[in-house]
Amino acid sequence: AKVVPTVFSWVPVMGNAVEFGKDPIQFLKSCQKKYGDVFTFQLVNKKVTACLGPDGNQFVFNARQNVASAAAAYNDMTKYVFGRDIVFDTQHSIFMEQKRFIKSGLSIDTFRKDVPLILEECNLFLDKMEPKGQVDAYHMFGALIINTASRTLLGPEVRNALDDGVAQLYYDLDQGFRPINFMFPNLPLPAYRKRDVAREKLATLYSQIIEGRRNNPDNVQEDLLQTLMDSRYKDGSGIPDAQICGILTAALFGGQHTSSTTSAWAILELAHRPDIVTALRQEMIEKLGSLKAEFTYDNLEELPLLENIVRETLRLHPPIFNMMRRVVVDEMVYEKNGLVIPKGNYICAAPGVTQIDETYFNNPMKWNPYRWSEKTDPVHALEQGEDANIDYGFGAVGISSRSPFLPFGAGRHRCIGEKFGYLQLKAVIGTFVKRFDFEGVTEHVPKPDYTSMVVVPENSNIRFTRRD
Ligand code: HEM
């Protein structure tokens, strides 16, 4: 058996964690040069086998769950944040049912009703901003998106409770979701205790809301909460309230940081490209009649530049740039070169690396939304793999896990929130661009900071002036 090359480390206990922590993309790229696409490195107490390139993406995303498991990789951490018996803390087949429940709550009919709610939340929030000033875009969009996401996914009751301290509970829960928690999921420290208290308090709040809806049949809502209350497992049983609470928290987490960072990055990139801001406003005027026209689900579909701004931001600044599984069989063989990965190792795909590889994207470090409409990049010429025809029931058919562009992952664990994510991002970014002029405070777009679970800008300040 051929052994996977191991990255050398000077530091005995930490292994490569310091270098990886500082700039994982650079670390992975420089190891790739030295060792090829497949190599093992040490993250404190974990051995991680990176599987890079489109072949690596395919290897990791197509792995069977009883060979390389996402639950075995993530549950040590997620069970403390989301709660028990859901997502990775249950049998794979049960999670797949739960995933389909969430997916069924994210239908086009629901989206049509969501858009006015998202716009109302955006406008309420933006109305309160000063006519002129400076703001941290990541914090601003974080605060806004918790409103839009909880209003649409969790419903009006949770949204109304946000202003009374519930936002702080999400913040405390969040502190259990940092890279450090991947290495040390549970420690007797105040932050971990706060996380647990916040999870319990949220569960109590959600349970009260569920009770309230059950006792008041006139309260008819069409949100994810209601979908889950009305869903049935294949064996005919309803979803227990405690599980509904956990699934709601997981869904909110799935959409919250990913969308806040993506909108912040998009606005920071646009802040340095006034020509694209002008072109985007022009597109809105041409397609919608004027900048005053309200967005709807349907007219947001007719704004290709806005869509490509989101897509290009996800390429260059993917909020989740690597995804892990854990080997649960004695040995897993990387077929392409016969390398053997032992039980207990994590395998790691890094679309964040293929997405800036010049083999697939011309001038890859340049943020250029037009590359998607010009279709000049080699990525457009890639044939779809056979695995693109597998239907996992999440609407991911047609997406090969061998693609170099996978900001939503691939295969059985692929994101079910892509459509909702795009919709929310287009509405939020579009509304901000309509209502504000803005510019960066630094000469160049800021560098990424990798110390939080999603990749955030190092400095996300912008100067803004109200246009209306
Ligand atoms: C899975 C990214 C929005 C719910 C994933 C994965 C990625 C991702 C990369 C795959 C993880 C893996 O393979 O290990 C994103 C991005 C988003 C976004 C970039 C927004 C821009 C959302 C939203 C929701 C959501 C809005 C919920 C409403 C989920 C769920 C999974 C998932 C349930 C499945 C996890 C699994 O099967 O293991 N997402 N997501 N995501 N996401 Fe998203």
Short mmCIF file of C-alpha atoms and ligand atoms in Angstrom, two decimals:
data_model
loop_
_atom_site.label_atom_id
_atom_site.label_comp_id
_atom_site.label_asym_id
_atom_site.label_seq_id
_atom_site.Cartn_x
_atom_site.Cartn_y
_atom_site.Cartn_z
CA ALA A 1 0.00 0.00 0.00
CA LYS A 2 1.22 3.46 -0.83
CA VAL A 3 1.33 5.90 2.06
CA VAL A 4 0.04 9.46 1.75
CA PRO A 5 2.89 12.02 2.04
CA THR A 6 2.90 13.86 5.36
CA VAL A 7 3.56 17.58 5.70
CA PHE A 8 6.58 18.22 7.88
CA SER A 9 6.06 20.13 11.12
CA TRP A 10 8.54 21.83 13.43
CA VAL A 11 6.08 22.11 16.28
CA PRO A 12 5.42 18.81 18.04
CA VAL A 13 1.92 19.27 19.54
CA MET A 14 0.31 21.86 17.32
CA GLY A 15 1.49 20.29 14.06
CA ASN A 16 0.57 22.54 11.14
CA ALA A 17 -2.31 24.25 12.99
CA VAL A 18 -0.60 27.64 13.25
CA GLU A 19 0.19 27.93 9.55
CA PHE A 20 -3.16 26.48 8.56
CA GLY A 21 -4.98 28.81 10.96
CA LYS A 22 -3.31 31.92 9.59
CA ASP A 23 -3.93 31.35 5.91
CA PRO A 24 -5.32 27.90 5.09
CA ILE A 25 -5.65 28.57 1.36
CA GLN A 26 -2.00 29.59 1.04
CA PHE A 27 -0.96 26.66 3.24
CA LEU A 28 -2.88 24.15 1.11
CA LYS A 29 -1.61 25.65 -2.14
CA SER A 30 2.02 25.57 -1.07
CA CYS A 31 1.70 21.95 0.15
CA GLN A 32 0.00 21.06 -3.14
CA LYS A 33 3.08 22.33 -4.99
CA LYS A 34 5.38 20.21 -2.85
CA TYR A 35 3.37 17.02 -2.37
CA GLY A 36 0.70 16.95 -5.07
CA ASP A 37 -3.07 16.90 -4.60
CA VAL A 38 -3.16 14.40 -1.73
CA PHE A 39 -1.20 14.88 1.52
CA THR A 40 -1.74 14.60 5.25
CA PHE A 41 -1.18 17.37 7.79
CA GLN A 42 -1.67 17.64 11.51
CA LEU A 43 -4.20 19.96 13.19
CA VAL A 44 -3.31 19.61 16.87
CA ASN A 45 -5.02 16.29 17.71
CA LYS A 46 -6.37 15.54 14.23
CA LYS A 47 -4.79 14.11 11.09
CA VAL A 48 -6.28 15.70 8.00
CA THR A 49 -5.74 14.29 4.50
CA ALA A 50 -6.27 17.08 1.98
CA CYS A 51 -7.71 15.90 -1.34
CA LEU A 52 -7.29 18.83 -3.69
CA GLY A 53 -8.22 19.55 -7.29
CA PRO A 54 -11.44 18.47 -9.05
CA ASP A 55 -10.49 14.80 -8.44
CA GLY A 56 -10.17 15.52 -4.73
CA ASN A 57 -13.56 17.24 -4.74
CA GLN A 58 -15.07 14.20 -6.39
CA PHE A 59 -13.34 11.77 -4.04
CA VAL A 60 -14.58 13.52 -0.90
CA PHE A 61 -18.09 14.52 -2.03
CA ASN A 62 -18.87 11.16 -3.61
CA ALA A 63 -17.60 9.10 -0.69
CA ARG A 64 -20.21 6.76 0.78
CA GLN A 65 -21.26 7.84 4.23
CA ASN A 66 -20.37 4.45 5.73
CA VAL A 67 -16.82 4.89 4.41
CA ALA A 68 -16.15 8.57 5.12
CA SER A 69 -18.74 10.19 7.34
CA ALA A 70 -19.70 13.85 7.77
CA ALA A 71 -21.34 13.01 11.09
CA ALA A 72 -18.09 11.55 12.43
CA ALA A 73 -16.30 14.72 11.32
CA TYR A 74 -18.75 17.35 12.58
CA ASN A 75 -21.02 15.98 15.31
CA ASP A 76 -18.57 16.44 18.19
CA MET A 77 -19.02 20.15 17.57
CA THR A 78 -22.51 20.54 16.08
CA LYS A 79 -24.39 18.54 18.73
CA TYR A 80 -23.60 21.27 21.26
CA VAL A 81 -24.85 24.02 18.97
CA PHE A 82 -27.90 22.47 17.29
CA GLY A 83 -28.90 19.95 19.97
CA ARG A 84 -29.42 16.18 19.93
CA ASP A 85 -31.15 13.67 17.62
CA ILE A 86 -30.95 15.84 14.52
CA VAL A 87 -28.56 16.49 11.63
CA PHE A 88 -25.29 14.66 12.45
CA ASP A 89 -26.55 13.38 15.81
CA THR A 90 -28.87 10.81 14.28
CA GLN A 91 -28.78 8.01 11.70
CA HIS A 92 -27.77 9.19 8.26
CA SER A 93 -31.11 8.11 6.75
CA ILE A 94 -33.04 10.12 9.38
CA PHE A 95 -30.92 13.20 8.67
CA MET A 96 -31.64 12.79 4.97
CA GLU A 97 -35.37 12.84 5.80
CA GLN A 98 -34.85 15.99 7.90
CA LYS A 99 -32.95 17.56 5.04
CA ARG A 100 -35.86 16.90 2.71
CA PHE A 101 -38.25 18.52 5.21
CA ILE A 102 -36.15 21.70 5.15
CA LYS A 103 -35.94 21.54 1.39
CA SER A 104 -39.73 21.22 1.09
CA GLY A 105 -40.09 24.40 3.16
CA LEU A 106 -37.92 26.22 0.62
CA SER A 107 -40.25 26.12 -2.39
CA ILE A 108 -40.74 28.71 -5.11
CA ASP A 109 -44.20 29.50 -3.72
CA THR A 110 -42.63 30.27 -0.36
CA PHE A 111 -39.92 32.37 -2.02
CA ARG A 112 -42.57 34.49 -3.75
CA LYS A 113 -43.98 35.34 -0.32
CA ASP A 114 -40.51 35.74 1.22
CA VAL A 115 -39.31 38.53 -1.07
CA PRO A 116 -41.70 41.25 0.24
CA LEU A 117 -40.79 40.22 3.81
CA ILE A 118 -37.07 40.44 3.09
CA LEU A 119 -37.54 43.86 1.47
CA GLU A 120 -39.62 45.11 4.39
CA GLU A 121 -36.89 44.06 6.83
CA CYS A 122 -34.19 45.65 4.64
CA ASN A 123 -36.02 48.93 4.39
CA LEU A 124 -36.86 49.06 8.11
CA PHE A 125 -33.19 48.51 8.84
CA LEU A 126 -31.78 50.91 6.22
CA ASP A 127 -34.30 53.65 7.13
CA LYS A 128 -32.61 53.84 10.53
CA MET A 129 -29.17 54.56 9.07
CA GLU A 130 -27.70 58.06 9.17
CA PRO A 131 -27.75 60.06 5.91
CA LYS A 132 -23.95 59.74 5.77
CA GLY A 133 -21.30 57.92 7.73
CA GLN A 134 -18.99 54.94 8.13
CA VAL A 135 -20.06 51.41 9.00
CA ASP A 136 -18.59 47.94 9.37
CA ALA A 137 -20.28 46.14 6.47
CA TYR A 138 -19.93 42.66 8.00
CA HIS A 139 -21.59 43.71 11.24
CA MET A 140 -24.23 45.67 9.40
CA PHE A 141 -25.22 42.77 7.11
CA GLY A 142 -24.96 40.34 10.02
CA ALA A 143 -27.55 42.36 11.95
CA LEU A 144 -29.76 42.77 8.90
CA ILE A 145 -29.65 39.13 7.76
CA ILE A 146 -30.55 37.77 11.16
CA ASN A 147 -33.76 39.80 10.74
CA THR A 148 -34.50 38.69 7.16
CA ALA A 149 -33.59 35.04 7.79
CA SER A 150 -35.49 34.69 11.05
CA ARG A 151 -38.52 36.51 9.62
CA THR A 152 -38.71 34.22 6.58
CA LEU A 153 -37.47 30.88 7.95
CA LEU A 154 -38.51 30.97 11.59
CA GLY A 155 -41.59 33.16 11.34
CA PRO A 156 -42.94 36.41 12.79
CA GLU A 157 -42.94 35.26 16.43
CA VAL A 158 -39.17 34.62 16.55
CA ARG A 159 -38.52 37.75 14.52
CA ASN A 160 -40.41 39.85 17.06
CA ALA A 161 -38.55 38.27 19.95
CA LEU A 162 -35.19 39.17 18.34
CA ASP A 163 -35.22 42.69 19.64
CA ASP A 164 -35.79 41.42 23.20
CA GLY A 165 -32.49 39.66 23.67
CA VAL A 166 -32.87 36.69 21.36
CA ALA A 167 -30.22 38.11 19.02
CA GLN A 168 -27.80 37.87 21.99
CA LEU A 169 -28.68 34.17 22.38
CA TYR A 170 -27.72 33.55 18.77
CA TYR A 171 -24.48 35.38 19.41
CA ASP A 172 -23.70 33.19 22.45
CA LEU A 173 -24.57 30.05 20.50
CA ASP A 174 -22.29 31.22 17.76
CA GLN A 175 -19.34 31.21 20.08
CA GLY A 176 -19.59 27.42 19.99
CA PHE A 177 -19.02 27.45 16.27
CA ARG A 178 -15.45 28.60 15.81
CA PRO A 179 -12.47 26.68 14.42
CA ILE A 180 -11.24 26.20 18.00
CA ASN A 181 -14.41 24.22 18.72
CA PHE A 182 -13.51 21.83 15.91
CA MET A 183 -10.36 20.94 17.83
CA PHE A 184 -11.83 21.27 21.34
CA PRO A 185 -15.62 20.83 21.15
CA ASN A 186 -16.20 21.02 24.88
CA LEU A 187 -14.18 22.63 27.67
CA PRO A 188 -15.19 23.83 31.13
CA LEU A 189 -14.99 27.48 30.07
CA PRO A 190 -17.54 30.32 30.34
CA ALA A 191 -18.04 30.58 26.54
CA TYR A 192 -18.99 26.90 26.34
CA ARG A 193 -21.38 27.26 29.29
CA LYS A 194 -23.01 30.32 27.67
CA ARG A 195 -23.44 28.34 24.45
CA ASP A 196 -25.32 25.61 26.33
CA VAL A 197 -27.52 28.09 28.19
CA ALA A 198 -28.36 29.89 24.93
CA ARG A 199 -29.30 26.61 23.23
CA GLU A 200 -31.65 25.71 26.10
CA LYS A 201 -33.26 29.16 26.15
CA LEU A 202 -33.84 29.12 22.38
CA ALA A 203 -35.39 25.66 22.64
CA THR A 204 -37.78 26.97 25.29
CA LEU A 205 -38.71 29.95 23.13
CA TYR A 206 -39.34 27.81 20.03
CA SER A 207 -41.39 25.32 22.05
CA GLN A 208 -43.63 28.11 23.35
CA ILE A 209 -44.16 29.34 19.80
CA ILE A 210 -45.00 25.83 18.57
CA GLU A 211 -47.49 25.42 21.43
CA GLY A 212 -48.94 28.83 20.61
CA ARG A 213 -49.53 27.86 16.98
CA ARG A 214 -51.07 24.50 17.92
CA ASN A 215 -53.47 26.18 20.33
CA ASN A 216 -54.47 28.82 17.84
CA PRO A 217 -55.53 27.26 14.53
CA ASP A 218 -56.18 30.74 13.09
CA ASN A 219 -52.45 31.51 13.23
CA VAL A 220 -51.67 30.12 9.78
CA GLN A 221 -48.08 30.72 8.74
CA GLU A 222 -46.11 29.49 5.76
CA ASP A 223 -42.58 29.27 7.01
CA LEU A 224 -40.05 26.57 7.79
CA LEU A 225 -41.37 26.27 11.34
CA GLN A 226 -44.86 25.47 10.04
CA THR A 227 -43.48 23.06 7.42
CA LEU A 228 -41.66 21.15 10.15
CA MET A 229 -44.76 21.12 12.41
CA ASP A 230 -46.75 19.59 9.55
CA SER A 231 -44.10 17.10 8.32
CA ARG A 232 -44.14 13.34 8.95
CA TYR A 233 -41.25 10.89 8.97
CA LYS A 234 -41.62 7.90 6.66
CA ASP A 235 -42.76 5.79 9.61
CA GLY A 236 -45.70 8.18 10.04
CA SER A 237 -44.50 9.90 13.21
CA GLY A 238 -44.41 13.67 13.53
CA ILE A 239 -41.19 15.53 14.34
CA PRO A 240 -40.83 15.91 18.13
CA ASP A 241 -40.77 19.56 19.26
CA ALA A 242 -37.21 19.28 20.55
CA GLN A 243 -36.08 18.17 17.09
CA ILE A 244 -37.99 20.98 15.39
CA CYS A 245 -36.11 23.44 17.61
CA GLY A 246 -32.77 21.94 16.65
CA ILE A 247 -33.55 21.84 12.93
CA LEU A 248 -34.61 25.50 13.02
CA THR A 249 -31.38 26.49 14.73
CA ALA A 250 -29.36 24.46 12.23
CA ALA A 251 -31.16 26.07 9.28
CA LEU A 252 -30.67 29.57 10.67
CA PHE A 253 -26.98 28.85 11.21
CA GLY A 254 -26.67 27.41 7.71
CA GLY A 255 -27.86 30.66 6.22
CA GLN A 256 -26.77 33.35 8.64
CA HIS A 257 -22.98 33.71 8.47
CA THR A 258 -22.65 32.44 4.96
CA SER A 259 -24.99 35.18 3.74
CA SER A 260 -23.64 37.96 6.00
CA THR A 261 -20.07 37.45 4.85
CA THR A 262 -21.05 37.08 1.21
CA SER A 263 -23.04 40.31 1.21
CA ALA A 264 -20.22 42.13 3.02
CA TRP A 265 -17.62 40.86 0.52
CA ALA A 266 -19.85 41.77 -2.42
CA ILE A 267 -20.32 45.32 -1.14
CA LEU A 268 -16.59 45.66 -0.39
CA GLU A 269 -15.72 44.50 -3.91
CA LEU A 270 -18.32 46.84 -5.39
CA ALA A 271 -16.96 49.68 -3.23
CA HIS A 272 -13.77 49.36 -5.28
CA ARG A 273 -15.56 49.01 -8.63
CA PRO A 274 -17.80 52.08 -9.16
CA ASP A 275 -18.10 51.08 -12.84
CA ILE A 276 -19.87 47.86 -11.88
CA VAL A 277 -22.16 49.69 -9.43
CA THR A 278 -23.18 51.97 -12.32
CA ALA A 279 -23.72 48.99 -14.62
CA LEU A 280 -25.83 47.25 -11.96
CA ARG A 281 -28.07 50.29 -11.50
CA GLN A 282 -28.36 50.52 -15.27
CA GLU A 283 -29.43 46.87 -15.43
CA MET A 284 -32.14 47.53 -12.83
CA ILE A 285 -33.42 50.56 -14.72
CA GLU A 286 -33.50 48.66 -18.02
CA LYS A 287 -35.14 45.51 -16.68
CA LEU A 288 -37.42 46.93 -13.97
CA GLY A 289 -38.26 50.35 -15.39
CA SER A 290 -36.64 52.42 -12.62
CA LEU A 291 -34.62 52.17 -9.43
CA LYS A 292 -37.84 52.79 -7.53
CA ALA A 293 -39.46 49.57 -8.80
CA GLU A 294 -39.88 46.95 -6.05
CA PHE A 295 -38.00 43.67 -6.38
CA THR A 296 -40.13 40.55 -6.72
CA TYR A 297 -39.13 36.89 -6.88
CA ASP A 298 -39.67 37.00 -10.64
CA ASN A 299 -37.92 40.24 -11.52
CA LEU A 300 -34.90 39.28 -9.38
CA GLU A 301 -34.49 36.39 -11.83
CA GLU A 302 -34.05 38.87 -14.65
CA LEU A 303 -30.96 40.61 -13.30
CA PRO A 304 -27.98 38.57 -14.56
CA LEU A 305 -25.33 41.03 -13.41
CA LEU A 306 -26.71 41.02 -9.86
CA GLU A 307 -26.72 37.22 -9.95
CA ASN A 308 -23.16 37.08 -11.29
CA ILE A 309 -21.99 39.51 -8.60
CA VAL A 310 -23.18 36.98 -6.01
CA ARG A 311 -21.69 34.03 -7.94
CA GLU A 312 -18.32 35.72 -8.40
CA THR A 313 -18.22 36.69 -4.73
CA LEU A 314 -18.86 33.06 -3.79
CA ARG A 315 -15.99 32.03 -6.09
CA LEU A 316 -13.37 34.39 -4.73
CA HIS A 317 -14.66 34.58 -1.13
CA PRO A 318 -16.44 31.30 -0.41
CA PRO A 319 -17.71 31.45 3.18
CA ILE A 320 -16.98 27.71 3.55
CA PHE A 321 -13.81 26.91 1.62
CA ASN A 322 -13.17 23.36 2.84
CA MET A 323 -15.39 20.48 3.85
CA MET A 324 -14.48 17.45 5.95
CA ARG A 325 -15.45 13.83 6.35
CA ARG A 326 -13.91 11.24 8.67
CA VAL A 327 -12.71 7.82 7.55
CA VAL A 328 -14.69 5.17 9.42
CA VAL A 329 -13.36 2.03 7.67
CA ASP A 330 -9.93 0.47 8.24
CA GLU A 331 -8.53 2.02 5.12
CA MET A 332 -9.87 4.20 2.36
CA VAL A 333 -8.07 4.06 -0.98
CA TYR A 334 -7.65 7.13 -3.19
CA GLU A 335 -8.24 5.25 -6.41
CA LYS A 336 -6.41 7.57 -8.75
CA ASN A 337 -2.96 6.85 -7.31
CA GLY A 338 -3.56 3.98 -4.90
CA LEU A 339 -2.76 6.00 -1.76
CA VAL A 340 -4.18 4.53 1.44
CA ILE A 341 -5.83 6.77 4.03
CA PRO A 342 -6.15 5.15 7.46
CA LYS A 343 -9.22 4.98 9.73
CA GLY A 344 -9.69 8.06 11.92
CA ASN A 345 -8.13 10.49 9.45
CA TYR A 346 -10.22 13.39 8.22
CA ILE A 347 -10.45 13.83 4.47
CA CYS A 348 -10.79 17.38 3.30
CA ALA A 349 -11.94 18.82 -0.02
CA ALA A 350 -11.13 22.47 -0.61
CA PRO A 351 -13.23 24.08 -3.36
CA GLY A 352 -11.76 27.36 -2.06
CA VAL A 353 -8.48 26.24 -3.70
CA THR A 354 -9.88 25.05 -7.07
CA GLN A 355 -11.96 28.23 -7.25
CA ILE A 356 -8.78 30.32 -7.49
CA ASP A 357 -6.82 27.90 -9.67
CA GLU A 358 -5.72 29.46 -12.96
CA THR A 359 -6.28 26.14 -14.70
CA TYR A 360 -10.02 26.85 -14.44
CA PHE A 361 -10.34 30.61 -14.03
CA ASN A 362 -8.51 33.24 -16.03
CA ASN A 363 -6.81 35.80 -13.81
CA PRO A 364 -8.34 34.03 -10.81
CA MET A 365 -7.53 36.56 -8.08
CA LYS A 366 -9.43 39.29 -9.89
CA TRP A 367 -13.06 39.75 -8.85
CA ASN A 368 -14.78 39.87 -12.21
CA PRO A 369 -18.53 39.13 -12.31
CA TYR A 370 -18.46 39.39 -16.12
CA ARG A 371 -16.46 36.16 -16.41
CA TRP A 372 -19.73 34.27 -15.86
CA SER A 373 -21.53 35.97 -18.74
CA GLU A 374 -18.55 35.93 -21.11
CA LYS A 375 -18.03 32.21 -20.51
CA THR A 376 -14.39 32.43 -21.50
CA ASP A 377 -13.06 30.53 -18.49
CA PRO A 378 -12.05 26.88 -18.93
CA VAL A 379 -14.51 25.92 -16.16
CA HIS A 380 -17.36 26.40 -18.61
CA ALA A 381 -15.83 23.82 -20.93
CA LEU A 382 -15.63 21.09 -18.29
CA GLU A 383 -17.83 18.17 -19.07
CA GLN A 384 -20.34 17.07 -16.46
CA GLY A 385 -19.30 13.92 -14.62
CA GLU A 386 -21.46 10.81 -14.44
CA ASP A 387 -22.20 11.61 -10.81
CA ALA A 388 -24.09 14.68 -12.00
CA ASN A 389 -27.10 12.44 -12.64
CA ILE A 390 -27.47 11.12 -9.10
CA ASP A 391 -30.65 12.42 -7.48
CA TYR A 392 -30.32 12.78 -3.71
CA GLY A 393 -33.70 14.48 -3.55
CA PHE A 394 -32.30 17.95 -2.87
CA GLY A 395 -32.40 19.41 -6.34
CA ALA A 396 -28.66 19.01 -6.88
CA VAL A 397 -29.03 16.97 -10.07
CA GLY A 398 -26.78 18.20 -12.87
CA ILE A 399 -23.97 19.28 -10.58
CA SER A 400 -20.90 17.11 -10.83
CA SER A 401 -18.81 16.87 -7.67
CA ARG A 402 -15.80 16.99 -9.98
CA SER A 403 -16.50 20.65 -10.71
CA PRO A 404 -13.84 23.15 -9.55
CA PHE A 405 -16.65 25.57 -8.54
CA LEU A 406 -18.51 24.17 -5.52
CA PRO A 407 -19.29 26.90 -2.97
CA PHE A 408 -22.33 24.85 -1.85
CA GLY A 409 -20.53 21.51 -1.77
CA ALA A 410 -21.74 18.46 -3.74
CA GLY A 411 -23.22 15.01 -3.37
CA ARG A 412 -25.33 13.77 -0.48
CA HIS A 413 -24.30 16.62 1.82
CA ARG A 414 -24.84 19.37 -0.68
CA CYS A 415 -26.46 22.58 0.50
CA ILE A 416 -30.25 22.80 0.21
CA GLY A 417 -30.18 26.54 0.93
CA GLU A 418 -28.56 27.66 -2.35
CA LYS A 419 -31.71 29.08 -3.94
CA PHE A 420 -32.81 30.80 -0.75
CA GLY A 421 -29.25 32.08 -0.24
CA TYR A 422 -29.09 33.61 -3.73
CA LEU A 423 -32.53 35.13 -3.34
CA GLN A 424 -31.76 36.71 0.02
CA LEU A 425 -28.35 37.95 -1.15
CA LYS A 426 -29.72 39.48 -4.35
CA ALA A 427 -32.52 41.25 -2.46
CA VAL A 428 -30.20 42.59 0.25
CA ILE A 429 -27.32 43.65 -2.02
CA GLY A 430 -29.71 45.06 -4.64
CA THR A 431 -31.60 47.13 -2.05
CA PHE A 432 -28.39 48.52 -0.56
CA VAL A 433 -27.06 49.49 -4.00
CA LYS A 434 -30.37 51.18 -4.85
CA ARG A 435 -30.41 53.25 -1.69
CA PHE A 436 -26.76 54.08 -0.94
CA ASP A 437 -23.59 55.35 -2.53
CA PHE A 438 -20.55 53.81 -0.88
CA GLU A 439 -16.77 53.54 -1.06
CA GLY A 440 -14.02 51.60 0.68
CA VAL A 441 -11.84 53.13 3.40
CA THR A 442 -8.72 51.30 2.21
CA GLU A 443 -7.03 51.45 -1.16
CA HIS A 444 -7.56 47.77 -1.89
CA VAL A 445 -10.25 45.26 -1.01
CA PRO A 446 -9.36 43.96 2.49
CA LYS A 447 -7.71 40.58 3.03
CA PRO A 448 -9.59 37.60 4.45
CA ASP A 449 -9.53 36.72 8.15
CA TYR A 450 -9.67 32.95 8.67
CA THR A 451 -9.94 32.81 12.45
CA SER A 452 -13.73 32.61 12.45
CA MET A 453 -15.76 29.68 11.08
CA VAL A 454 -16.62 31.48 7.88
CA VAL A 455 -14.10 33.67 6.08
CA VAL A 456 -14.70 37.33 6.95
CA PRO A 457 -12.98 40.49 5.67
CA GLU A 458 -10.11 41.71 7.86
CA ASN A 459 -11.52 45.24 7.80
CA SER A 460 -14.97 45.70 6.41
CA ASN A 461 -15.51 49.41 6.92
CA ILE A 462 -17.18 51.42 4.18
CA ARG A 463 -18.23 55.06 3.89
CA PHE A 464 -21.83 55.54 2.76
CA THR A 465 -24.17 58.30 1.66
CA ARG A 466 -27.92 57.89 1.40
CA ARG A 467 -29.23 58.45 -2.12
CA ASP A 468 -32.94 58.86 -1.29
C1 HEM B 1 -24.67 22.31 3.36
C2 HEM B 1 -22.69 26.52 1.93
C3 HEM B 1 -26.93 28.78 2.76
C4 HEM B 1 -28.58 24.77 4.94
C5 HEM B 1 -23.78 23.25 2.88
C6 HEM B 1 -22.44 22.95 2.42
C7 HEM B 1 -21.89 24.14 2.03
C8 HEM B 1 -22.87 25.18 2.24
C9 HEM B 1 -20.49 24.35 1.47
C10 HEM B 1 -21.79 21.55 2.36
C11 HEM B 1 -21.07 21.19 3.63
C12 HEM B 1 -20.32 19.89 3.53
O1 HEM B 1 -20.33 19.20 2.51
O2 HEM B 1 -19.63 19.52 4.51
C13 HEM B 1 -23.69 27.50 2.00
C14 HEM B 1 -23.56 28.85 1.49
C15 HEM B 1 -24.75 29.49 1.72
C16 HEM B 1 -25.63 28.52 2.36
C17 HEM B 1 -22.30 29.41 0.81
C18 HEM B 1 -25.21 30.89 1.39
C19 HEM B 1 -24.60 31.72 0.59
C20 HEM B 1 -27.74 27.90 3.42
C21 HEM B 1 -29.09 28.18 3.88
C22 HEM B 1 -29.55 27.05 4.51
C23 HEM B 1 -28.48 26.06 4.43
C24 HEM B 1 -29.82 29.49 3.66
C25 HEM B 1 -30.87 26.77 5.18
C26 HEM B 1 -31.99 27.35 4.92
C27 HEM B 1 -27.68 23.75 4.65
C28 HEM B 1 -27.92 22.35 4.98
C29 HEM B 1 -26.80 21.63 4.51
C30 HEM B 1 -25.90 22.62 3.91
C31 HEM B 1 -29.15 21.76 5.70
C32 HEM B 1 -26.60 20.12 4.53
C33 HEM B 1 -25.50 19.63 5.41
C34 HEM B 1 -25.24 18.17 5.18
O3 HEM B 1 -25.97 17.47 4.45
O4 HEM B 1 -24.29 17.66 5.76
N1 HEM B 1 -24.02 24.61 2.77
N2 HEM B 1 -24.94 27.34 2.53
N3 HEM B 1 -27.41 26.61 3.78
N4 HEM B 1 -26.47 23.88 4.01
FE1 HEM B 1 -25.75 25.58 3.19
#
